[in-house]
Short mmCIF file of C-alpha atoms in Angstrom, two decimals:
data_model
loop_
_atom_site.label_atom_id
_atom_site.label_comp_id
_atom_site.label_asym_id
_atom_site.label_seq_id
_atom_site.Cartn_x
_atom_site.Cartn_y
_atom_site.Cartn_z
CA LYS A 1 38.80 -33.43 7.26
CA ARG A 2 34.90 -33.35 7.10
CA LEU A 3 34.78 -32.83 10.92
CA SER A 4 37.44 -29.88 10.23
CA LEU A 5 35.27 -28.34 7.36
CA ILE A 6 31.96 -28.98 9.37
CA SER A 7 33.86 -26.83 12.93
CA ASN A 8 35.09 -24.13 10.48
CA HIS A 9 31.78 -23.60 8.94
CA LEU A 10 29.61 -23.61 12.15
CA GLY A 11 32.80 -21.03 13.33
CA GLN A 12 31.66 -18.21 10.94
CA ASN A 13 29.55 -15.53 10.92
CA LEU A 14 27.58 -16.28 7.87
CA THR A 15 25.53 -13.09 7.59
CA GLU A 16 29.05 -11.38 7.41
CA ASN A 17 31.66 -13.83 6.00
CA PHE A 18 29.62 -15.85 3.64
CA SER A 19 32.12 -16.38 0.41
CA LYS A 20 31.60 -13.20 -2.76
CA SER A 21 31.61 -13.83 -6.32
CA ASN A 22 33.71 -11.19 -7.72
CA LEU A 23 31.46 -10.83 -11.17
CA LYS A 24 32.14 -7.88 -13.45
CA THR A 25 30.00 -8.18 -16.33
CA PRO A 26 26.39 -6.21 -16.64
CA TYR A 27 23.43 -7.24 -15.87
CA VAL A 28 19.78 -5.32 -15.21
CA GLN A 29 19.88 -4.50 -11.87
CA ASP A 30 16.58 -2.49 -12.12
CA PRO A 31 13.47 -4.71 -13.92
CA ILE A 32 11.97 -1.39 -15.36
CA ASP A 33 15.01 -1.35 -17.46
CA PHE A 34 14.83 -4.88 -19.25
CA LEU A 35 11.35 -3.82 -21.42
CA HIS A 36 12.39 -0.01 -21.28
CA LEU A 37 9.17 0.43 -19.67
CA ASP A 38 9.99 4.26 -18.45
CA ASP A 39 9.63 5.04 -21.71
CA LEU A 40 5.84 4.73 -21.09
CA LEU A 41 6.06 7.63 -18.78
CA PRO A 42 6.21 11.52 -19.24
CA THR A 43 9.58 12.81 -19.25
CA ASP A 44 9.04 15.32 -16.33
CA LEU A 45 7.44 12.67 -14.35
CA ASN A 46 10.41 9.93 -14.85
CA ASN A 47 12.61 12.44 -13.53
CA LYS A 48 10.64 12.96 -10.56
CA ARG A 49 10.59 9.51 -9.72
CA LYS A 50 13.98 9.18 -10.17
CA GLN A 51 15.16 11.83 -8.07
CA LEU A 52 12.51 10.82 -5.32
CA ARG A 53 14.17 7.42 -5.39
CA THR A 54 17.50 9.00 -4.58
CA ALA A 55 16.05 11.01 -1.54
CA LEU A 56 14.09 7.77 -0.32
CA GLU A 57 17.60 5.90 -0.50
CA ALA A 58 19.16 8.78 1.32
CA ASN A 59 16.73 9.53 4.22
CA LEU A 60 14.81 6.55 4.55
CA VAL A 61 15.99 3.51 3.82
CA PRO A 62 18.79 3.28 6.32
CA HIS A 63 15.83 3.30 9.00
CA ILE A 64 13.27 1.20 7.75
CA ALA A 65 14.90 -2.10 9.03
CA GLU A 66 14.78 -0.64 12.71
CA TRP A 67 11.32 0.74 11.87
CA TYR A 68 10.18 -2.40 10.62
CA ASP A 69 11.58 -4.97 13.34
CA LYS A 70 10.07 -2.56 16.38
CA ALA A 71 6.79 -2.22 14.64
CA GLN A 72 7.32 1.68 15.09
CA PHE A 73 5.75 4.42 13.49
CA PRO A 74 8.56 7.05 13.37
CA SER A 75 7.59 10.44 14.97
CA ASP A 76 9.40 12.03 12.66
CA LEU A 77 8.15 10.72 9.31
CA ALA A 78 6.02 13.81 8.72
CA GLU A 79 9.14 16.07 8.50
CA LYS A 80 11.15 13.56 6.20
CA LEU A 81 8.37 13.35 3.62
CA ARG A 82 7.65 17.29 3.92
CA PRO A 83 10.89 18.27 1.99
CA LEU A 84 9.92 15.64 -1.10
CA ASN A 85 6.65 17.73 -1.92
CA ILE A 86 4.81 14.13 -2.86
CA PHE A 87 1.27 15.51 -1.53
CA GLY A 88 -0.90 17.16 -3.62
CA LEU A 89 -4.44 16.86 -4.80
CA SER A 90 -6.45 16.48 -8.32
CA GLU A 91 -6.06 20.15 -9.09
CA GLU A 92 -4.08 23.07 -7.60
CA LYS A 93 -6.27 24.44 -5.22
CA TYR A 94 -6.60 25.09 -1.24
CA GLY A 95 -3.16 26.11 -0.94
CA CYS A 96 -2.00 22.50 -2.45
CA ARG A 97 -0.10 21.44 -5.54
CA LYS A 98 -1.50 19.66 -8.39
CA LEU A 99 -0.67 15.94 -8.33
CA CYS A 100 -1.97 14.11 -11.19
CA PRO A 101 -2.94 10.18 -10.81
CA LEU A 102 0.25 9.16 -12.66
CA GLU A 103 2.43 11.21 -10.47
CA LYS A 104 0.95 9.87 -7.44
CA SER A 105 1.00 6.23 -8.34
CA LEU A 106 4.77 6.37 -9.39
CA VAL A 107 5.33 7.84 -5.95
CA ILE A 108 3.40 4.79 -4.35
CA TYR A 109 5.68 2.78 -6.80
CA GLU A 110 8.89 3.97 -5.18
CA LEU A 111 7.65 3.86 -1.78
CA SER A 112 6.58 0.12 -1.90
CA ARG A 113 9.98 -0.41 -3.95
CA ILE A 114 11.56 0.29 -0.33
CA ASP A 115 8.69 -0.78 1.96
CA ALA A 116 5.13 -1.34 1.79
CA SER A 117 3.88 0.59 5.16
CA LEU A 118 5.04 3.52 3.76
CA ALA A 119 3.48 3.60 0.42
CA THR A 120 -0.02 2.38 2.72
CA PHE A 121 0.62 5.71 4.55
CA TYR A 122 0.87 7.68 1.66
CA GLY A 123 -2.19 6.02 0.09
CA LEU A 124 -4.09 6.30 3.10
CA THR A 125 -3.42 9.89 3.17
CA LEU A 126 -4.51 11.10 -0.42
CA SER A 127 -6.20 8.02 -2.00
CA LEU A 128 -8.64 7.43 0.97
CA VAL A 129 -8.85 10.73 3.38
CA ALA A 130 -7.92 13.51 0.97
CA PHE A 131 -9.54 12.11 -2.07
CA THR A 132 -12.93 11.57 0.24
CA ILE A 133 -12.89 15.10 1.27
CA GLU A 134 -12.08 16.80 -1.97
CA LYS A 135 -14.75 14.74 -3.86
CA LEU A 136 -17.74 14.74 -1.20
CA GLY A 137 -16.89 17.54 1.52
CA SER A 138 -18.19 20.72 1.40
CA GLU A 139 -15.93 23.74 0.16
CA GLU A 140 -15.68 24.50 3.48
CA GLN A 141 -14.45 20.99 4.78
CA LYS A 142 -11.61 21.20 1.70
CA ALA A 143 -10.62 24.37 2.95
CA LYS A 144 -10.28 23.56 6.36
CA TYR A 145 -8.73 20.22 5.90
CA LEU A 146 -7.10 19.39 2.52
CA PRO A 147 -3.97 22.04 3.10
CA LYS A 148 -3.32 20.59 6.39
CA ILE A 149 -3.39 16.87 5.03
CA CYS A 150 -0.81 17.94 2.35
CA ASN A 151 1.44 19.74 4.28
CA LEU A 152 1.42 16.71 6.84
CA ASP A 153 0.07 19.12 9.60
CA ILE A 154 -2.33 16.85 10.74
CA ILE A 155 -2.50 12.39 10.37
CA VAL A 156 -5.76 11.09 9.33
CA SER A 157 -7.47 7.96 9.28
CA TRP A 158 -10.24 6.45 7.19
CA GLY A 159 -12.93 4.41 8.82
CA LEU A 160 -15.06 1.96 6.87
CA THR A 161 -14.49 -1.81 8.07
CA GLU A 162 -15.95 -3.29 11.19
CA PRO A 163 -15.07 -6.48 13.52
CA ASP A 164 -18.29 -8.40 11.46
CA TYR A 165 -18.20 -6.54 7.99
CA GLY A 166 -14.91 -6.57 5.95
CA SER A 167 -15.66 -7.50 2.28
CA ASP A 168 -19.36 -6.86 2.58
CA ALA A 169 -18.56 -3.33 4.39
CA SER A 170 -22.08 -2.16 2.56
CA SER A 171 -23.60 -3.85 5.50
CA LEU A 172 -22.23 -1.94 8.12
CA GLU A 173 -23.74 -1.33 12.16
CA THR A 174 -22.11 1.86 12.66
CA THR A 175 -24.86 4.06 13.49
CA ALA A 176 -25.18 7.89 12.82
CA THR A 177 -28.37 9.31 14.84
CA PRO A 178 -29.76 12.57 13.49
CA VAL A 179 -29.77 14.80 16.41
CA LYS A 180 -29.82 19.09 16.89
CA GLY A 181 -26.94 20.59 15.32
CA GLY A 182 -25.48 17.01 14.20
CA TYR A 183 -25.22 13.65 14.37
CA ILE A 184 -24.46 11.09 17.33
CA LEU A 185 -22.05 7.99 15.90
CA ASN A 186 -22.26 4.81 18.29
CA GLY A 187 -20.25 1.80 16.56
CA VAL A 188 -16.95 -0.02 16.27
CA LYS A 189 -14.60 0.17 13.47
CA ARG A 190 -11.27 -2.17 12.95
CA TRP A 191 -7.98 -1.93 11.31
CA LEU A 192 -8.30 1.77 10.86
CA GLY A 193 -4.70 2.93 9.38
CA ASN A 194 -2.85 5.30 11.68
CA ALA A 195 -5.99 4.97 13.98
CA ILE A 196 -4.31 5.68 17.30
CA ILE A 197 -1.76 8.57 16.04
CA SER A 198 -4.68 11.01 14.14
CA ASP A 199 -6.10 13.64 14.61
CA PHE A 200 -9.32 13.30 12.36
CA MET A 201 -10.83 10.58 11.02
CA VAL A 202 -13.30 9.91 8.11
CA ILE A 203 -15.90 7.90 9.71
CA PHE A 204 -18.69 6.06 7.40
CA ALA A 205 -21.71 5.36 9.80
CA ARG A 206 -25.73 4.53 8.66
CA ASN A 207 -28.25 7.16 9.36
CA THR A 208 -30.63 5.87 11.30
CA ILE A 209 -33.66 7.71 9.35
CA THR A 210 -32.90 7.08 6.27
CA LYS A 211 -30.97 3.74 6.45
CA ASN A 212 -28.03 5.06 4.04
CA VAL A 213 -24.29 4.74 4.46
CA GLU A 214 -22.98 8.48 5.11
CA GLY A 215 -19.35 9.78 5.61
CA PHE A 216 -18.43 12.22 8.58
CA ILE A 217 -14.96 13.97 9.72
CA MET A 218 -14.63 13.01 13.44
CA ASN A 219 -12.29 14.51 15.86
CA SER A 220 -10.37 11.33 16.93
CA LYS A 221 -10.17 12.86 20.22
CA ALA A 222 -13.64 13.81 20.61
CA GLN A 223 -15.81 12.64 23.99
CA GLY A 224 -17.07 9.21 23.50
CA VAL A 225 -13.63 7.99 21.07
CA SER A 226 -11.33 5.58 22.41
CA VAL A 227 -8.59 3.52 20.23
CA THR A 228 -6.85 0.25 20.79
CA ASN A 229 -3.91 -0.40 18.48
CA ILE A 230 -3.40 -3.87 17.04
CA ASN A 231 -0.35 -5.30 18.01
CA ARG A 232 1.52 -8.61 16.74
CA LYS A 233 1.04 -7.85 13.32
CA LEU A 234 3.27 -9.82 11.09
CA ALA A 235 2.78 -7.46 8.21
CA LEU A 236 2.86 -3.80 7.42
CA ARG A 237 4.44 -3.55 10.78
CA ILE A 238 5.43 0.19 10.21
CA VAL A 239 1.49 1.16 9.76
CA GLN A 240 -0.30 1.47 12.98
CA ASN A 241 -3.59 0.04 12.57
CA GLY A 242 -6.49 0.09 15.15
CA ASN A 243 -9.59 -0.33 16.49
CA VAL A 244 -11.64 2.31 16.65
CA PHE A 245 -14.90 2.63 19.49
CA MET A 246 -17.75 5.21 19.71
CA LYS A 247 -19.82 5.79 22.43
CA ASP A 248 -22.11 8.37 21.72
CA VAL A 249 -19.98 11.05 19.82
CA PHE A 250 -21.33 13.83 18.50
CA VAL A 251 -20.35 15.49 15.39
CA PRO A 252 -21.50 18.50 13.94
CA GLU A 253 -23.82 19.10 11.38
CA ASN A 254 -20.83 20.43 9.35
CA GLU A 255 -18.39 17.65 9.64
CA ARG A 256 -21.02 15.30 7.96
CA LEU A 257 -19.51 15.25 4.20
CA GLU A 258 -21.83 17.18 2.05
CA LYS A 259 -22.31 14.13 -0.99
CA GLY A 260 -22.26 10.68 -1.45
CA HIS A 261 -25.17 9.74 1.11
CA THR A 262 -25.28 6.35 0.01
CA PHE A 263 -22.67 3.73 0.16
CA ALA A 264 -22.65 3.50 -4.13
CA THR A 265 -22.15 7.09 -4.37
CA GLY A 266 -19.96 7.72 -1.19
CA ALA A 267 -17.77 4.84 -0.17
CA ASN A 268 -17.53 2.87 -2.88
CA ILE A 269 -16.57 5.45 -5.61
CA VAL A 270 -13.35 6.33 -2.88
CA LEU A 271 -12.37 2.75 -2.86
CA ASP A 272 -12.92 2.27 -6.83
CA HIS A 273 -10.20 4.97 -6.95
CA SER A 274 -7.85 4.13 -4.32
CA ARG A 275 -8.27 0.25 -5.70
CA MET A 276 -6.77 1.66 -9.02
CA THR A 277 -3.62 2.36 -7.47
CA LEU A 278 -2.71 -0.84 -5.35
CA ALA A 279 -1.02 -2.49 -8.74
CA TRP A 280 1.36 0.08 -7.85
CA ILE A 281 2.50 -1.10 -4.40
CA VAL A 282 2.68 -4.59 -6.14
CA ALA A 283 5.14 -3.37 -8.73
CA GLY A 284 7.00 -1.86 -6.11
CA LEU A 285 7.30 -4.51 -4.15
CA VAL A 286 8.33 -6.84 -7.14
CA ALA A 287 10.38 -4.32 -8.10
CA GLY A 288 12.56 -4.51 -4.77
CA THR A 289 12.12 -7.96 -4.79
CA TYR A 290 13.99 -8.49 -7.90
CA GLU A 291 16.60 -5.76 -7.22
CA HIS A 292 17.83 -7.83 -4.16
CA SER A 293 17.36 -11.25 -5.80
CA VAL A 294 19.61 -10.16 -8.51
CA LYS A 295 22.36 -8.64 -6.43
CA TYR A 296 22.46 -11.30 -4.01
CA LEU A 297 22.70 -14.20 -6.60
CA ARG A 298 25.63 -12.49 -8.43
CA GLU A 299 27.24 -12.00 -5.37
CA ARG A 300 26.70 -14.99 -3.32
CA THR A 301 29.14 -17.84 -4.06
CA GLN A 302 28.24 -22.00 -3.44
CA PHE A 303 30.52 -24.77 -5.10
CA ARG A 304 32.77 -22.37 -6.56
CA ALA A 305 30.49 -20.72 -8.41
CA PRO A 306 28.35 -17.93 -8.04
CA LEU A 307 24.42 -18.57 -7.95
CA ALA A 308 23.70 -16.84 -10.62
CA ALA A 309 25.39 -19.28 -13.00
CA PHE A 310 22.81 -22.21 -11.85
CA GLN A 311 19.89 -22.66 -14.36
CA LEU A 312 17.29 -23.07 -11.82
CA ASN A 313 18.53 -20.18 -10.13
CA GLN A 314 17.84 -18.11 -13.31
CA GLU A 315 14.54 -19.70 -14.29
CA LYS A 316 13.04 -18.33 -10.83
CA LEU A 317 14.78 -15.01 -11.18
CA VAL A 318 13.17 -14.65 -14.56
CA ARG A 319 10.10 -15.38 -13.68
CA ILE A 320 10.18 -12.32 -11.39
CA LEU A 321 11.38 -10.10 -13.59
CA ALA A 322 8.42 -11.25 -16.00
CA ILE A 323 5.68 -10.74 -13.74
CA TYR A 324 7.08 -7.34 -12.81
CA GLN A 325 7.03 -6.43 -16.41
CA ALA A 326 3.29 -8.08 -16.47
CA VAL A 327 2.44 -6.05 -13.41
CA PHE A 328 3.70 -2.58 -14.51
CA LEU A 329 1.89 -2.72 -17.42
CA LEU A 330 -1.11 -3.54 -15.88
CA ALA A 331 -0.65 -0.61 -13.52
CA TRP A 332 0.21 1.69 -16.08
CA ARG A 333 -2.86 0.99 -18.17
CA ALA A 334 -5.19 1.50 -15.41
CA THR A 335 -3.87 4.64 -14.41
CA ALA A 336 -4.19 5.48 -17.93
CA LEU A 337 -7.67 4.67 -18.25
CA LEU A 338 -8.36 6.68 -15.06
CA VAL A 339 -7.05 9.58 -16.20
CA LYS A 340 -9.20 9.46 -19.29
CA GLY A 341 -12.24 9.01 -17.02
CA GLN A 342 -12.70 5.69 -18.42
CA GLY A 343 -11.81 3.55 -15.34
CA ASN A 344 -14.45 1.38 -14.32
CA ILE A 345 -14.98 -0.82 -10.71
CA ALA A 346 -14.28 -4.13 -12.53
CA GLN A 347 -11.35 -2.72 -14.61
CA ALA A 348 -9.67 -1.72 -10.89
CA SER A 349 -11.27 -5.34 -9.53
CA LEU A 350 -9.15 -7.29 -11.95
CA VAL A 351 -6.34 -5.14 -11.99
CA LYS A 352 -5.66 -5.56 -8.10
CA GLY A 353 -6.52 -9.16 -7.89
CA TRP A 354 -4.64 -10.63 -10.42
CA THR A 355 -1.56 -8.45 -9.67
CA THR A 356 -1.59 -9.35 -6.51
CA TYR A 357 -2.42 -13.20 -6.94
CA MET A 358 1.17 -12.82 -9.45
CA GLY A 359 3.06 -10.43 -6.85
CA ARG A 360 2.69 -13.41 -4.21
CA GLU A 361 4.62 -15.46 -6.66
CA ALA A 362 7.19 -13.34 -7.53
CA VAL A 363 8.15 -12.25 -3.63
CA ARG A 364 8.03 -16.04 -3.11
CA LEU A 365 10.58 -16.56 -5.53
CA GLY A 366 12.80 -13.92 -4.50
CA ARG A 367 12.80 -15.46 -0.73
CA GLU A 368 13.45 -19.01 -2.10
CA VAL A 369 16.36 -17.83 -4.47
CA MET A 370 18.05 -16.58 -1.56
CA GLY A 371 17.93 -19.40 0.71
CA GLY A 372 18.40 -18.71 4.33
CA ASN A 373 19.31 -15.35 4.06
CA GLY A 374 16.08 -14.80 2.29
CA ILE A 375 14.23 -14.01 5.61
CA LEU A 376 16.49 -11.44 6.84
CA ILE A 377 14.65 -8.18 6.72
CA ASP A 378 17.76 -6.65 4.70
CA ASN A 379 17.24 -8.46 2.00
CA PHE A 380 13.73 -7.40 1.52
CA ALA A 381 11.82 -10.69 0.35
CA MET A 382 10.63 -12.12 3.34
CA LYS A 383 9.29 -8.56 4.57
CA ALA A 384 7.82 -8.11 0.92
CA LEU A 385 6.05 -11.84 1.06
CA ALA A 386 4.36 -10.70 4.52
CA ASP A 387 3.26 -7.46 3.17
CA MET A 388 2.12 -8.66 -0.07
CA GLU A 389 0.02 -10.78 1.86
CA VAL A 390 -2.00 -8.03 3.44
CA VAL A 391 -2.24 -6.14 -0.23
CA TYR A 392 -3.73 -9.32 -1.33
CA THR A 393 -6.49 -8.89 1.17
CA TYR A 394 -7.10 -5.15 1.81
CA GLU A 395 -9.49 -3.00 -0.18
CA GLY A 396 -11.16 -6.32 -1.14
CA THR A 397 -9.82 -9.70 -1.27
CA TYR A 398 -8.78 -11.59 -4.56
CA ASP A 399 -11.99 -13.52 -4.70
CA VAL A 400 -13.87 -10.61 -3.85
CA ASN A 401 -12.63 -8.78 -6.93
CA VAL A 402 -12.74 -11.34 -9.70
CA LEU A 403 -16.50 -11.94 -8.67
CA VAL A 404 -16.67 -8.40 -9.37
CA ALA A 405 -14.25 -8.78 -12.91
CA GLY A 406 -16.23 -12.21 -13.46
CA ARG A 407 -19.61 -10.39 -13.31
CA ALA A 408 -18.47 -7.84 -15.86
CA ALA A 409 -17.17 -10.63 -17.97
CA THR A 410 -20.28 -13.01 -18.13
CA GLY A 411 -22.92 -10.48 -17.18
CA VAL A 412 -23.87 -12.93 -14.37
CA THR A 413 -23.49 -12.19 -10.53
CA ALA A 414 -22.22 -14.90 -8.08
CA PHE A 415 -21.40 -13.42 -4.98
CA ARG A 416 -23.95 -15.32 -3.06
CA ALA A 417 -25.00 -18.71 -3.24
CA GLY A 418 -28.51 -20.25 -2.86
CA TYR A 419 -27.64 -20.78 0.91
CA LYS A 420 -30.63 -19.65 3.41
CA ALA A 421 -29.73 -19.81 7.16
#
């Protein structure tokens, strides 16, 4: 009898024919409903969020597994995103609509709920490139680039990180040498999102005269620029990251960013702004993990009972649910402070560091409660787990972010030990 059972078991297609329960009881499908957290959102923005979710479910979700599996950036993504009207600036200007920080954050949240790569593309476009030009660029640069960025007529990239300088980005070695009519850029940048498909890049380089870090808008196809894609990634697979090599690249004077001619007043201001939004990526990943997990636990039957009927599974699911509430509240509060002009680098670092730390636990638990099926792309959790590792690391690792927050809490800097080479 045992051999017969094993034989029958091995002969089944487990991804399609596993036993399903027929639970009809009401349950919390969306974690935002548990503590009614959407009550914290203005009614109009919450309605927009729900409308966006419906559109994303219809137009993007059916394709994500294939894009992720093939590590493929869809050539028609701009066409799919443009009608959603989710791109804009901090004020209505240059032909772009106004997009307040909370609305932008909710877009990031909804995109992350289905795939973190899409949220990363969106955040890179607006929170890094568009924000850099909006805050640091000249009126001529704003009028030239911002409408095209918001309408997705051009694909853009943002370059600060280098092969030898990640967390220690202010020590970058890419140089900008002043010459007649502009600057000559030399150096290498790494991990630039959209690099190989971009039309323009914002590049930060060290002025060889002033020794300060300044920003430049560089044509991705300019003479002396070469780009290679970073392949074999196991996370954020839809995003196309690349290495950018610059050999005597001429950038005209009018493409140098007008403001922020030091690291502190330029690149760092942009990073602080962008870092505030990363907790929303975490919230979206945890939300997606919870939704897939609770559905799976209710539908999957083992030992003649739905998995949701087992105490250990409920305990793990509730941990995911609790982490979600905390992450959402931190993200919401950080955004509220940003709107009031009260946000600072220490707050952004604490929120980014802690939410990614706890987010890792939540998505790991989601993979765990789904067992072997949890590693399938369609079940979200394993994909979210890989992507969360990147979010945990980029725009300041967990360790660097907690040291920034620790400095504010104690008044003591602990970045460098007393080691001397």
